[in-house]
Amino acid sequence: MAVIGELIKKAIDLTGYIKSEPDPVKEQREILQMLLEKARLTAFGKAYKFKEILESDNIVAAFQQLVPVHDYDKMNADWWHYLLEGHQNVTWPGGQKYFALSSGTTSNSKHIPVTDDMLDAIKKSGTHEIMNLSAFNLPAEFFEKQILMLGSSTNLIEKDDHLEGEISGISASNIPGWFSGYYKPGREIADIKDWDERVKAIAEQAPDWDIGCLSGIPAWIELMLKEIIKKHNLKNIHEIWPNLQVYTTGGVAFEPYRKSLEKLFAHPLIYIDTYLASEGFIAIQNRPETSSMALLTNSGIFFEFVPMEGDNIDDDGLVKPNAEIVALEDAAEDVNYCLLISTVSGAWRYMIGDTVMLTDKARAEIKITGRTKHYLNVVGEQLSVNQMNGALRVLEKEYDLVMTEFIAAAIHKNEEFILKWYISSDKFPDFNKVAESLDNALQISNKNYKVARGKALKGIEVVLISDTLFHKWSEETKKLGGQVKIPRVMKEEDFLEFEAYINQHL
């Protein structure tokens, strides 16, 4: 029996046993109180009367009344650019050691502050994630195995008074000392900036490790596993890592990648979803009986929710000035919301860009449904990325395909709108038949889309390509690996540029 693993498992079980059931609403009120008190003397806190908010009978209502909603452009133009210039006490007490470079689907040039308090909150959330593994009934031996975290480079960019990098790289460069013995690929390999070289180094060292858990964005985990399997002439990854049992995924929806990933395993893993954004650690999956994730309501972030229904979001995916906005205590289940956060990194009522749905309010559990700017609504179709993913799962079953990546857009054809898709596929059946099946699946799942198809949306076209083309486009136009995500929805101009690239490389 693995004695050390048994001791760790018992300690985790005991920690979970003695911890009382959380009260997410109460925790959120306390978090907002803490945020306002700590930031009341900053330039932002003085400008928006944090002292006055703290003296009010209802600090949530006062906060929402006095502090406006910010997207990145507003937050940066009004406040965060001062941090890059070396100023202190701007939106959070003290100076600034780290900036997370956004590598999401909307921009590659964002500089998001990551304070020491945020790093402490991320460590706290990571520890919570490990402590919560007892809920997944893992054997004692698992807790002696290593964790391979495939993120961006830990070799951060040095500026005059701060360091820059993606949040996964910043987090990995600040892992607690007790965790370093479990962490792979280790700092030497994680420091390699070039993605391809880093993966080759991982593949070279892979036989020396005993990996029990993988962590990273599905598309890049898949590429890494394929490289290892090819390098060592394996049938599947379990031939080299027989104790691999868990995959903590995040960054994008996992389900589109399940089928292709499981072809690389000898057997399915335990999949645990996480939600780590450049702005902070948002949520983790607490229970094996659901794929929903629990918001981290006691870890330095105050959450607000803007209904995507009605007249709350403008055509650019931004929250309108008089939008309906609620805190967790007034949010409802099964409603699609734009998520706002206020954090210990000095983000205030900040549009993170994701849309979520509460699936269990008592547990503060959510599912990510898409992006505010990746929500197709050009002619009233109101398609979320979540619904698009669901439709592709229907196609996979109908045609026995594996579809992991896609990009869609409403574009003009013969002076009318059509919905055009590029979808990755391991097989290439008749495009017109696939388009018809996709159209039917979307009409069944979304009544607004069905109405739009009878009016302004005059057709649907599908082009099936290999996932390699998506990755090649991502590598050449953005960069590969880490937290880079392929956009699901594009505006017409960007889509036509993407289409031109694909046509050149077909």
PDB file of C-alpha atoms in Angstrom, residues 225-484:
ATOM      1  CA  LEU A 225      -0.126  13.701 -26.174  1.00  0.00           C
ATOM      2  CA  LYS A 226       0.105  13.003 -29.909  1.00  0.00           C
ATOM      3  CA  GLU A 227       3.732  14.174 -29.905  1.00  0.00           C
ATOM      4  CA  ILE A 228       4.595  11.870 -26.998  1.00  0.00           C
ATOM      5  CA  ILE A 229       2.821   8.910 -28.587  1.00  0.00           C
ATOM      6  CA  LYS A 230       4.599   9.523 -31.902  1.00  0.00           C
ATOM      7  CA  LYS A 231       7.997  10.036 -30.271  1.00  0.00           C
ATOM      8  CA  HIS A 232       7.873   6.738 -28.362  1.00  0.00           C
ATOM      9  CA  ASN A 233       5.840   4.721 -30.872  1.00  0.00           C
ATOM     10  CA  LEU A 234       2.970   4.079 -28.434  1.00  0.00           C
ATOM     11  CA  LYS A 235      -0.562   2.843 -28.995  1.00  0.00           C
ATOM     12  CA  ASN A 236      -1.878   5.195 -26.302  1.00  0.00           C
ATOM     13  CA  ILE A 237      -0.563   7.450 -23.550  1.00  0.00           C
ATOM     14  CA  HIS A 238      -1.290   4.908 -20.806  1.00  0.00           C
ATOM     15  CA  GLU A 239       1.539   2.747 -22.145  1.00  0.00           C
ATOM     16  CA  ILE A 240       3.953   5.343 -20.779  1.00  0.00           C
ATOM     17  CA  TRP A 241       1.810   6.788 -17.959  1.00  0.00           C
ATOM     18  CA  PRO A 242      -0.212   3.816 -16.651  1.00  0.00           C
ATOM     19  CA  ASN A 243      -1.300   5.751 -13.532  1.00  0.00           C
ATOM     20  CA  LEU A 244      -2.876   8.653 -15.428  1.00  0.00           C
ATOM     21  CA  GLN A 245      -6.382   8.979 -13.975  1.00  0.00           C
ATOM     22  CA  VAL A 246      -7.420  12.657 -13.944  1.00  0.00           C
ATOM     23  CA  TYR A 247      -7.593  15.502 -16.433  1.00  0.00           C
ATOM     24  CA  THR A 248      -8.389  18.977 -15.127  1.00  0.00           C
ATOM     25  CA  THR A 249      -9.525  20.894 -18.157  1.00  0.00           C
ATOM     26  CA  GLY A 250     -10.313  24.556 -18.668  1.00  0.00           C
ATOM     27  CA  GLY A 251     -10.242  27.565 -20.959  1.00  0.00           C
ATOM     28  CA  VAL A 252     -12.809  26.188 -23.416  1.00  0.00           C
ATOM     29  CA  ALA A 253     -15.682  23.686 -23.369  1.00  0.00           C
ATOM     30  CA  PHE A 254     -14.280  20.173 -22.947  1.00  0.00           C
ATOM     31  CA  GLU A 255     -17.031  18.131 -24.590  1.00  0.00           C
ATOM     32  CA  PRO A 256     -16.009  18.886 -28.234  1.00  0.00           C
ATOM     33  CA  TYR A 257     -12.600  17.333 -27.507  1.00  0.00           C
ATOM     34  CA  ARG A 258     -13.693  14.274 -25.504  1.00  0.00           C
ATOM     35  CA  LYS A 259     -14.033  11.918 -28.474  1.00  0.00           C
ATOM     36  CA  SER A 260     -10.668  12.741 -30.055  1.00  0.00           C
ATOM     37  CA  LEU A 261      -8.815  12.796 -26.718  1.00  0.00           C
ATOM     38  CA  GLU A 262     -10.172   9.436 -25.627  1.00  0.00           C
ATOM     39  CA  LYS A 263      -8.670   7.880 -28.749  1.00  0.00           C
ATOM     40  CA  LEU A 264      -5.308   8.634 -27.098  1.00  0.00           C
ATOM     41  CA  PHE A 265      -6.191   6.911 -23.800  1.00  0.00           C
ATOM     42  CA  ALA A 266      -6.471   3.214 -22.929  1.00  0.00           C
ATOM     43  CA  HIS A 267      -9.557   4.146 -20.906  1.00  0.00           C
ATOM     44  CA  PRO A 268     -11.462   7.360 -20.095  1.00  0.00           C
ATOM     45  CA  LEU A 269     -10.159   9.588 -17.299  1.00  0.00           C
ATOM     46  CA  ILE A 270     -11.913  11.463 -14.532  1.00  0.00           C
ATOM     47  CA  TYR A 271     -12.556  14.906 -16.022  1.00  0.00           C
ATOM     48  CA  ILE A 272     -12.627  17.917 -13.696  1.00  0.00           C
ATOM     49  CA  ASP A 273     -13.493  21.293 -15.192  1.00  0.00           C
ATOM     50  CA  THR A 274     -11.802  24.511 -14.042  1.00  0.00           C
ATOM     51  CA  TYR A 275     -12.234  28.174 -14.902  1.00  0.00           C
ATOM     52  CA  LEU A 276      -8.967  30.117 -14.637  1.00  0.00           C
ATOM     53  CA  ALA A 277      -9.060  33.402 -16.540  1.00  0.00           C
ATOM     54  CA  SER A 278      -6.427  36.104 -16.932  1.00  0.00           C
ATOM     55  CA  GLU A 279      -8.396  38.083 -14.349  1.00  0.00           C
ATOM     56  CA  GLY A 280      -8.472  35.345 -11.700  1.00  0.00           C
ATOM     57  CA  PHE A 281      -9.537  31.842 -10.673  1.00  0.00           C
ATOM     58  CA  ILE A 282     -13.307  31.919 -11.226  1.00  0.00           C
ATOM     59  CA  ALA A 283     -14.713  28.436 -10.567  1.00  0.00           C
ATOM     60  CA  ILE A 284     -13.953  24.722 -10.251  1.00  0.00           C
ATOM     61  CA  GLN A 285     -15.978  21.534 -10.511  1.00  0.00           C
ATOM     62  CA  ASN A 286     -16.655  20.315  -6.988  1.00  0.00           C
ATOM     63  CA  ARG A 287     -18.752  17.200  -7.594  1.00  0.00           C
ATOM     64  CA  PRO A 288     -18.426  14.170  -9.896  1.00  0.00           C
ATOM     65  CA  GLU A 289     -22.178  13.948 -10.437  1.00  0.00           C
ATOM     66  CA  THR A 290     -22.272  17.215 -12.397  1.00  0.00           C
ATOM     67  CA  SER A 291     -20.129  18.943 -15.007  1.00  0.00           C
ATOM     68  CA  SER A 292     -21.079  22.344 -13.581  1.00  0.00           C
ATOM     69  CA  MET A 293     -18.455  24.380 -11.745  1.00  0.00           C
ATOM     70  CA  ALA A 294     -18.839  26.103  -8.379  1.00  0.00           C
ATOM     71  CA  LEU A 295     -18.000  29.806  -8.326  1.00  0.00           C
ATOM     72  CA  LEU A 296     -15.166  30.528  -5.904  1.00  0.00           C
ATOM     73  CA  THR A 297     -17.272  32.861  -3.789  1.00  0.00           C
ATOM     74  CA  ASN A 298     -14.731  33.261  -0.981  1.00  0.00           C
ATOM     75  CA  SER A 299     -11.535  33.852  -2.929  1.00  0.00           C
ATOM     76  CA  GLY A 300     -11.100  37.524  -3.738  1.00  0.00           C
ATOM     77  CA  ILE A 301     -13.784  37.964  -6.419  1.00  0.00           C
ATOM     78  CA  PHE A 302     -17.265  39.520  -6.228  1.00  0.00           C
ATOM     79  CA  PHE A 303     -19.601  38.363  -8.996  1.00  0.00           C
ATOM     80  CA  GLU A 304     -22.457  40.151 -10.777  1.00  0.00           C
ATOM     81  CA  PHE A 305     -24.764  38.964 -13.529  1.00  0.00           C
ATOM     82  CA  VAL A 306     -26.252  40.771 -16.537  1.00  0.00           C
ATOM     83  CA  PRO A 307     -29.116  38.924 -18.286  1.00  0.00           C
ATOM     84  CA  MET A 308     -28.308  38.376 -21.947  1.00  0.00           C
ATOM     85  CA  GLU A 309     -32.042  38.578 -22.620  1.00  0.00           C
ATOM     86  CA  GLY A 310     -33.785  41.891 -23.202  1.00  0.00           C
ATOM     87  CA  ASP A 311     -32.008  45.143 -23.992  1.00  0.00           C
ATOM     88  CA  ASN A 312     -28.942  44.811 -21.739  1.00  0.00           C
ATOM     89  CA  ILE A 313     -26.136  44.154 -24.262  1.00  0.00           C
ATOM     90  CA  ASP A 314     -25.318  46.326 -27.288  1.00  0.00           C
ATOM     91  CA  ASP A 315     -24.259  45.148 -30.757  1.00  0.00           C
ATOM     92  CA  ASP A 316     -20.576  45.190 -29.756  1.00  0.00           C
ATOM     93  CA  GLY A 317     -21.215  42.794 -26.872  1.00  0.00           C
ATOM     94  CA  LEU A 318     -20.917  45.494 -24.186  1.00  0.00           C
ATOM     95  CA  VAL A 319     -23.209  46.112 -21.228  1.00  0.00           C
ATOM     96  CA  LYS A 320     -25.508  49.081 -21.800  1.00  0.00           C
ATOM     97  CA  PRO A 321     -25.513  51.922 -19.216  1.00  0.00           C
ATOM     98  CA  ASN A 322     -29.001  51.159 -17.836  1.00  0.00           C
ATOM     99  CA  ALA A 323     -28.760  47.362 -18.004  1.00  0.00           C
ATOM    100  CA  GLU A 324     -30.367  45.125 -15.426  1.00  0.00           C
ATOM    101  CA  ILE A 325     -27.577  43.787 -13.170  1.00  0.00           C
ATOM    102  CA  VAL A 326     -27.955  41.481 -10.162  1.00  0.00           C
ATOM    103  CA  ALA A 327     -25.692  39.963  -7.511  1.00  0.00           C
ATOM    104  CA  LEU A 328     -25.658  36.244  -6.760  1.00  0.00           C
ATOM    105  CA  GLU A 329     -28.441  36.529  -4.177  1.00  0.00           C
ATOM    106  CA  ASP A 330     -30.868  37.854  -6.819  1.00  0.00           C
ATOM    107  CA  ALA A 331     -29.675  35.806  -9.798  1.00  0.00           C
ATOM    108  CA  ALA A 332     -31.845  33.003 -11.163  1.00  0.00           C
ATOM    109  CA  GLU A 333     -31.086  29.535 -12.457  1.00  0.00           C
ATOM    110  CA  ASP A 334     -31.257  28.684 -16.174  1.00  0.00           C
ATOM    111  CA  VAL A 335     -30.790  32.297 -17.341  1.00  0.00           C
ATOM    112  CA  ASN A 336     -27.952  33.228 -19.692  1.00  0.00           C
ATOM    113  CA  TYR A 337     -25.860  35.961 -18.020  1.00  0.00           C
ATOM    114  CA  CYS A 338     -22.912  38.129 -18.929  1.00  0.00           C
ATOM    115  CA  LEU A 339     -20.476  37.819 -15.997  1.00  0.00           C
ATOM    116  CA  LEU A 340     -19.023  40.851 -14.191  1.00  0.00           C
ATOM    117  CA  ILE A 341     -16.255  40.605 -11.600  1.00  0.00           C
ATOM    118  CA  SER A 342     -14.626  42.872  -9.018  1.00  0.00           C
ATOM    119  CA  THR A 343     -11.315  41.524  -7.753  1.00  0.00           C
ATOM    120  CA  VAL A 344      -8.287  41.814  -5.492  1.00  0.00           C
ATOM    121  CA  SER A 345      -6.334  42.809  -8.604  1.00  0.00           C
ATOM    122  CA  GLY A 346      -8.310  46.043  -8.880  1.00  0.00           C
ATOM    123  CA  ALA A 347     -10.829  45.081 -11.573  1.00  0.00           C
ATOM    124  CA  TRP A 348     -14.155  46.766 -10.808  1.00  0.00           C
ATOM    125  CA  ARG A 349     -17.516  45.666 -12.227  1.00  0.00           C
ATOM    126  CA  TYR A 350     -15.403  44.295 -15.045  1.00  0.00           C
ATOM    127  CA  MET A 351     -16.781  42.472 -18.082  1.00  0.00           C
ATOM    128  CA  ILE A 352     -14.735  39.305 -18.252  1.00  0.00           C
ATOM    129  CA  GLY A 353     -16.330  38.559 -21.643  1.00  0.00           C
ATOM    130  CA  ASP A 354     -17.865  35.188 -20.776  1.00  0.00           C
ATOM    131  CA  THR A 355     -21.522  34.253 -20.527  1.00  0.00           C
ATOM    132  CA  VAL A 356     -22.630  31.788 -17.854  1.00  0.00           C
ATOM    133  CA  MET A 357     -25.750  30.081 -16.568  1.00  0.00           C
ATOM    134  CA  LEU A 358     -26.467  29.203 -12.940  1.00  0.00           C
ATOM    135  CA  THR A 359     -27.367  25.527 -12.743  1.00  0.00           C
ATOM    136  CA  ASP A 360     -27.591  25.276  -8.933  1.00  0.00           C
ATOM    137  CA  LYS A 361     -27.911  28.587  -7.093  1.00  0.00           C
ATOM    138  CA  ALA A 362     -27.592  27.115  -3.590  1.00  0.00           C
ATOM    139  CA  ARG A 363     -24.179  25.734  -4.544  1.00  0.00           C
ATOM    140  CA  ALA A 364     -23.350  28.733  -6.806  1.00  0.00           C
ATOM    141  CA  GLU A 365     -22.701  26.297  -9.650  1.00  0.00           C
ATOM    142  CA  ILE A 366     -22.472  27.528 -13.227  1.00  0.00           C
ATOM    143  CA  LYS A 367     -21.840  26.432 -16.771  1.00  0.00           C
ATOM    144  CA  ILE A 368     -19.999  28.616 -19.277  1.00  0.00           C
ATOM    145  CA  THR A 369     -22.311  29.190 -22.235  1.00  0.00           C
ATOM    146  CA  GLY A 370     -20.133  31.350 -24.484  1.00  0.00           C
ATOM    147  CA  ARG A 371     -18.671  34.811 -24.982  1.00  0.00           C
ATOM    148  CA  THR A 372     -20.477  38.133 -25.126  1.00  0.00           C
ATOM    149  CA  LYS A 373     -18.631  38.977 -28.329  1.00  0.00           C
ATOM    150  CA  HIS A 374     -18.970  35.434 -29.648  1.00  0.00           C
ATOM    151  CA  TYR A 375     -22.728  35.324 -29.585  1.00  0.00           C
ATOM    152  CA  LEU A 376     -24.270  35.208 -33.041  1.00  0.00           C
ATOM    153  CA  ASN A 377     -27.098  37.704 -33.235  1.00  0.00           C
ATOM    154  CA  VAL A 378     -26.702  39.509 -36.559  1.00  0.00           C
ATOM    155  CA  VAL A 379     -30.272  38.957 -37.761  1.00  0.00           C
ATOM    156  CA  GLY A 380     -31.986  37.877 -34.541  1.00  0.00           C
ATOM    157  CA  GLU A 381     -30.686  34.286 -34.494  1.00  0.00           C
ATOM    158  CA  GLN A 382     -29.375  34.627 -30.890  1.00  0.00           C
ATOM    159  CA  LEU A 383     -27.081  31.598 -31.055  1.00  0.00           C
ATOM    160  CA  SER A 384     -24.792  30.949 -28.095  1.00  0.00           C
ATOM    161  CA  VAL A 385     -21.544  29.015 -28.438  1.00  0.00           C
ATOM    162  CA  ASN A 386     -23.049  26.455 -26.077  1.00  0.00           C
ATOM    163  CA  GLN A 387     -25.888  25.800 -28.544  1.00  0.00           C
ATOM    164  CA  MET A 388     -23.437  25.595 -31.442  1.00  0.00           C
ATOM    165  CA  ASN A 389     -21.364  23.008 -29.580  1.00  0.00           C
ATOM    166  CA  GLY A 390     -24.527  21.044 -28.896  1.00  0.00           C
ATOM    167  CA  ALA A 391     -25.443  21.010 -32.587  1.00  0.00           C
ATOM    168  CA  LEU A 392     -21.992  19.680 -33.511  1.00  0.00           C
ATOM    169  CA  ARG A 393     -22.422  16.833 -31.049  1.00  0.00           C
ATOM    170  CA  VAL A 394     -25.559  15.891 -33.030  1.00  0.00           C
ATOM    171  CA  LEU A 395     -23.524  15.869 -36.246  1.00  0.00           C
ATOM    172  CA  GLU A 396     -20.831  13.697 -34.683  1.00  0.00           C
ATOM    173  CA  LYS A 397     -23.401  11.039 -33.836  1.00  0.00           C
ATOM    174  CA  GLU A 398     -25.234  11.273 -37.150  1.00  0.00           C
ATOM    175  CA  TYR A 399     -22.117  11.020 -39.348  1.00  0.00           C
ATOM    176  CA  ASP A 400     -19.694   9.241 -36.950  1.00  0.00           C
ATOM    177  CA  LEU A 401     -17.271  12.165 -36.969  1.00  0.00           C
ATOM    178  CA  VAL A 402     -14.888  13.885 -34.563  1.00  0.00           C
ATOM    179  CA  MET A 403     -15.377  17.663 -34.592  1.00  0.00           C
ATOM    180  CA  THR A 404     -13.227  19.729 -32.226  1.00  0.00           C
ATOM    181  CA  GLU A 405     -12.807  23.196 -33.743  1.00  0.00           C
ATOM    182  CA  PHE A 406     -15.140  25.542 -35.594  1.00  0.00           C
ATOM    183  CA  ILE A 407     -15.537  29.167 -36.602  1.00  0.00           C
ATOM    184  CA  ALA A 408     -18.872  30.599 -37.748  1.00  0.00           C
ATOM    185  CA  ALA A 409     -20.114  33.948 -39.039  1.00  0.00           C
ATOM    186  CA  ALA A 410     -23.162  35.561 -40.565  1.00  0.00           C
ATOM    187  CA  ILE A 411     -21.926  36.896 -43.917  1.00  0.00           C
ATOM    188  CA  HIS A 412     -23.427  38.448 -47.025  1.00  0.00           C
ATOM    189  CA  LYS A 413     -24.111  36.358 -50.115  1.00  0.00           C
ATOM    190  CA  ASN A 414     -26.085  37.802 -53.040  1.00  0.00           C
ATOM    191  CA  GLU A 415     -26.967  40.779 -50.812  1.00  0.00           C
ATOM    192  CA  GLU A 416     -28.546  38.506 -48.200  1.00  0.00           C
ATOM    193  CA  PHE A 417     -27.243  36.937 -44.988  1.00  0.00           C
ATOM    194  CA  ILE A 418     -26.172  33.321 -44.722  1.00  0.00           C
ATOM    195  CA  LEU A 419     -24.551  31.505 -41.808  1.00  0.00           C
ATOM    196  CA  LYS A 420     -21.229  30.009 -42.861  1.00  0.00           C
ATOM    197  CA  TRP A 421     -19.183  27.514 -40.873  1.00  0.00           C
ATOM    198  CA  TYR A 422     -15.684  26.083 -41.065  1.00  0.00           C
ATOM    199  CA  ILE A 423     -15.582  22.925 -38.934  1.00  0.00           C
ATOM    200  CA  SER A 424     -12.718  20.537 -38.254  1.00  0.00           C
ATOM    201  CA  SER A 425     -13.499  16.904 -39.023  1.00  0.00           C
ATOM    202  CA  ASP A 426     -11.681  13.598 -39.250  1.00  0.00           C
ATOM    203  CA  LYS A 427     -13.973  12.554 -42.139  1.00  0.00           C
ATOM    204  CA  PHE A 428     -15.453  14.510 -45.034  1.00  0.00           C
ATOM    205  CA  PRO A 429     -19.034  13.573 -45.941  1.00  0.00           C
ATOM    206  CA  ASP A 430     -21.107  15.679 -48.344  1.00  0.00           C
ATOM    207  CA  PHE A 431     -20.910  19.301 -47.155  1.00  0.00           C
ATOM    208  CA  ASN A 432     -24.478  20.100 -48.237  1.00  0.00           C
ATOM    209  CA  LYS A 433     -25.928  17.187 -46.268  1.00  0.00           C
ATOM    210  CA  VAL A 434     -23.916  18.174 -43.197  1.00  0.00           C
ATOM    211  CA  ALA A 435     -25.158  21.763 -43.545  1.00  0.00           C
ATOM    212  CA  GLU A 436     -28.756  20.552 -43.712  1.00  0.00           C
ATOM    213  CA  SER A 437     -28.324  18.415 -40.604  1.00  0.00           C
ATOM    214  CA  LEU A 438     -26.668  21.294 -38.753  1.00  0.00           C
ATOM    215  CA  ASP A 439     -29.462  23.649 -39.756  1.00  0.00           C
ATOM    216  CA  ASN A 440     -32.076  21.213 -38.442  1.00  0.00           C
ATOM    217  CA  ALA A 441     -30.235  20.711 -35.136  1.00  0.00           C
ATOM    218  CA  LEU A 442     -29.954  24.461 -34.562  1.00  0.00           C
ATOM    219  CA  GLN A 443     -33.638  25.036 -35.359  1.00  0.00           C
ATOM    220  CA  ILE A 444     -34.622  22.348 -32.852  1.00  0.00           C
ATOM    221  CA  SER A 445     -32.454  23.795 -30.081  1.00  0.00           C
ATOM    222  CA  ASN A 446     -33.121  27.515 -30.644  1.00  0.00           C
ATOM    223  CA  LYS A 447     -36.506  28.999 -31.513  1.00  0.00           C
ATOM    224  CA  ASN A 448     -34.993  32.401 -32.336  1.00  0.00           C
ATOM    225  CA  TYR A 449     -32.708  30.771 -34.892  1.00  0.00           C
ATOM    226  CA  LYS A 450     -35.710  28.972 -36.392  1.00  0.00           C
ATOM    227  CA  VAL A 451     -37.560  32.290 -36.774  1.00  0.00           C
ATOM    228  CA  ALA A 452     -34.481  33.955 -38.288  1.00  0.00           C
ATOM    229  CA  ARG A 453     -34.124  31.130 -40.835  1.00  0.00           C
ATOM    230  CA  GLY A 454     -37.620  31.918 -42.076  1.00  0.00           C
ATOM    231  CA  LYS A 455     -36.791  35.598 -42.492  1.00  0.00           C
ATOM    232  CA  ALA A 456     -33.405  37.333 -42.795  1.00  0.00           C
ATOM    233  CA  LEU A 457     -31.061  34.335 -42.556  1.00  0.00           C
ATOM    234  CA  LYS A 458     -31.399  32.835 -46.019  1.00  0.00           C
ATOM    235  CA  GLY A 459     -29.051  29.878 -45.924  1.00  0.00           C
ATOM    236  CA  ILE A 460     -26.357  27.872 -44.174  1.00  0.00           C
ATOM    237  CA  GLU A 461     -23.080  26.618 -45.609  1.00  0.00           C
ATOM    238  CA  VAL A 462     -20.513  24.254 -44.125  1.00  0.00           C
ATOM    239  CA  VAL A 463     -16.901  23.593 -45.098  1.00  0.00           C
ATOM    240  CA  LEU A 464     -15.131  20.695 -43.373  1.00  0.00           C
ATOM    241  CA  ILE A 465     -11.359  20.974 -42.928  1.00  0.00           C
ATOM    242  CA  SER A 466      -8.714  19.250 -40.807  1.00  0.00           C
ATOM    243  CA  ASP A 467      -7.992  20.476 -37.281  1.00  0.00           C
ATOM    244  CA  THR A 468      -4.378  20.905 -38.426  1.00  0.00           C
ATOM    245  CA  LEU A 469      -5.464  23.881 -40.546  1.00  0.00           C
ATOM    246  CA  PHE A 470      -7.048  25.552 -37.525  1.00  0.00           C
ATOM    247  CA  HIS A 471      -3.896  25.052 -35.488  1.00  0.00           C
ATOM    248  CA  LYS A 472      -1.671  26.267 -38.342  1.00  0.00           C
ATOM    249  CA  TRP A 473      -3.801  29.419 -38.675  1.00  0.00           C
ATOM    250  CA  SER A 474      -3.640  29.959 -34.914  1.00  0.00           C
ATOM    251  CA  GLU A 475       0.134  29.525 -34.902  1.00  0.00           C
ATOM    252  CA  GLU A 476       0.766  31.898 -37.791  1.00  0.00           C
ATOM    253  CA  THR A 477      -1.736  34.626 -36.923  1.00  0.00           C
ATOM    254  CA  LYS A 478      -1.634  34.481 -33.132  1.00  0.00           C
ATOM    255  CA  LYS A 479       0.582  31.989 -31.319  1.00  0.00           C
ATOM    256  CA  LEU A 480       0.386  28.360 -30.337  1.00  0.00           C
ATOM    257  CA  GLY A 481      -0.125  26.776 -26.948  1.00  0.00           C
ATOM    258  CA  GLY A 482      -0.661  28.047 -23.442  1.00  0.00           C
ATOM    259  CA  GLN A 483      -4.039  29.673 -23.074  1.00  0.00           C
ATOM    260  CA  VAL A 484      -4.570  30.543 -26.736  1.00  0.00           C
TER     261      VAL A 484
END
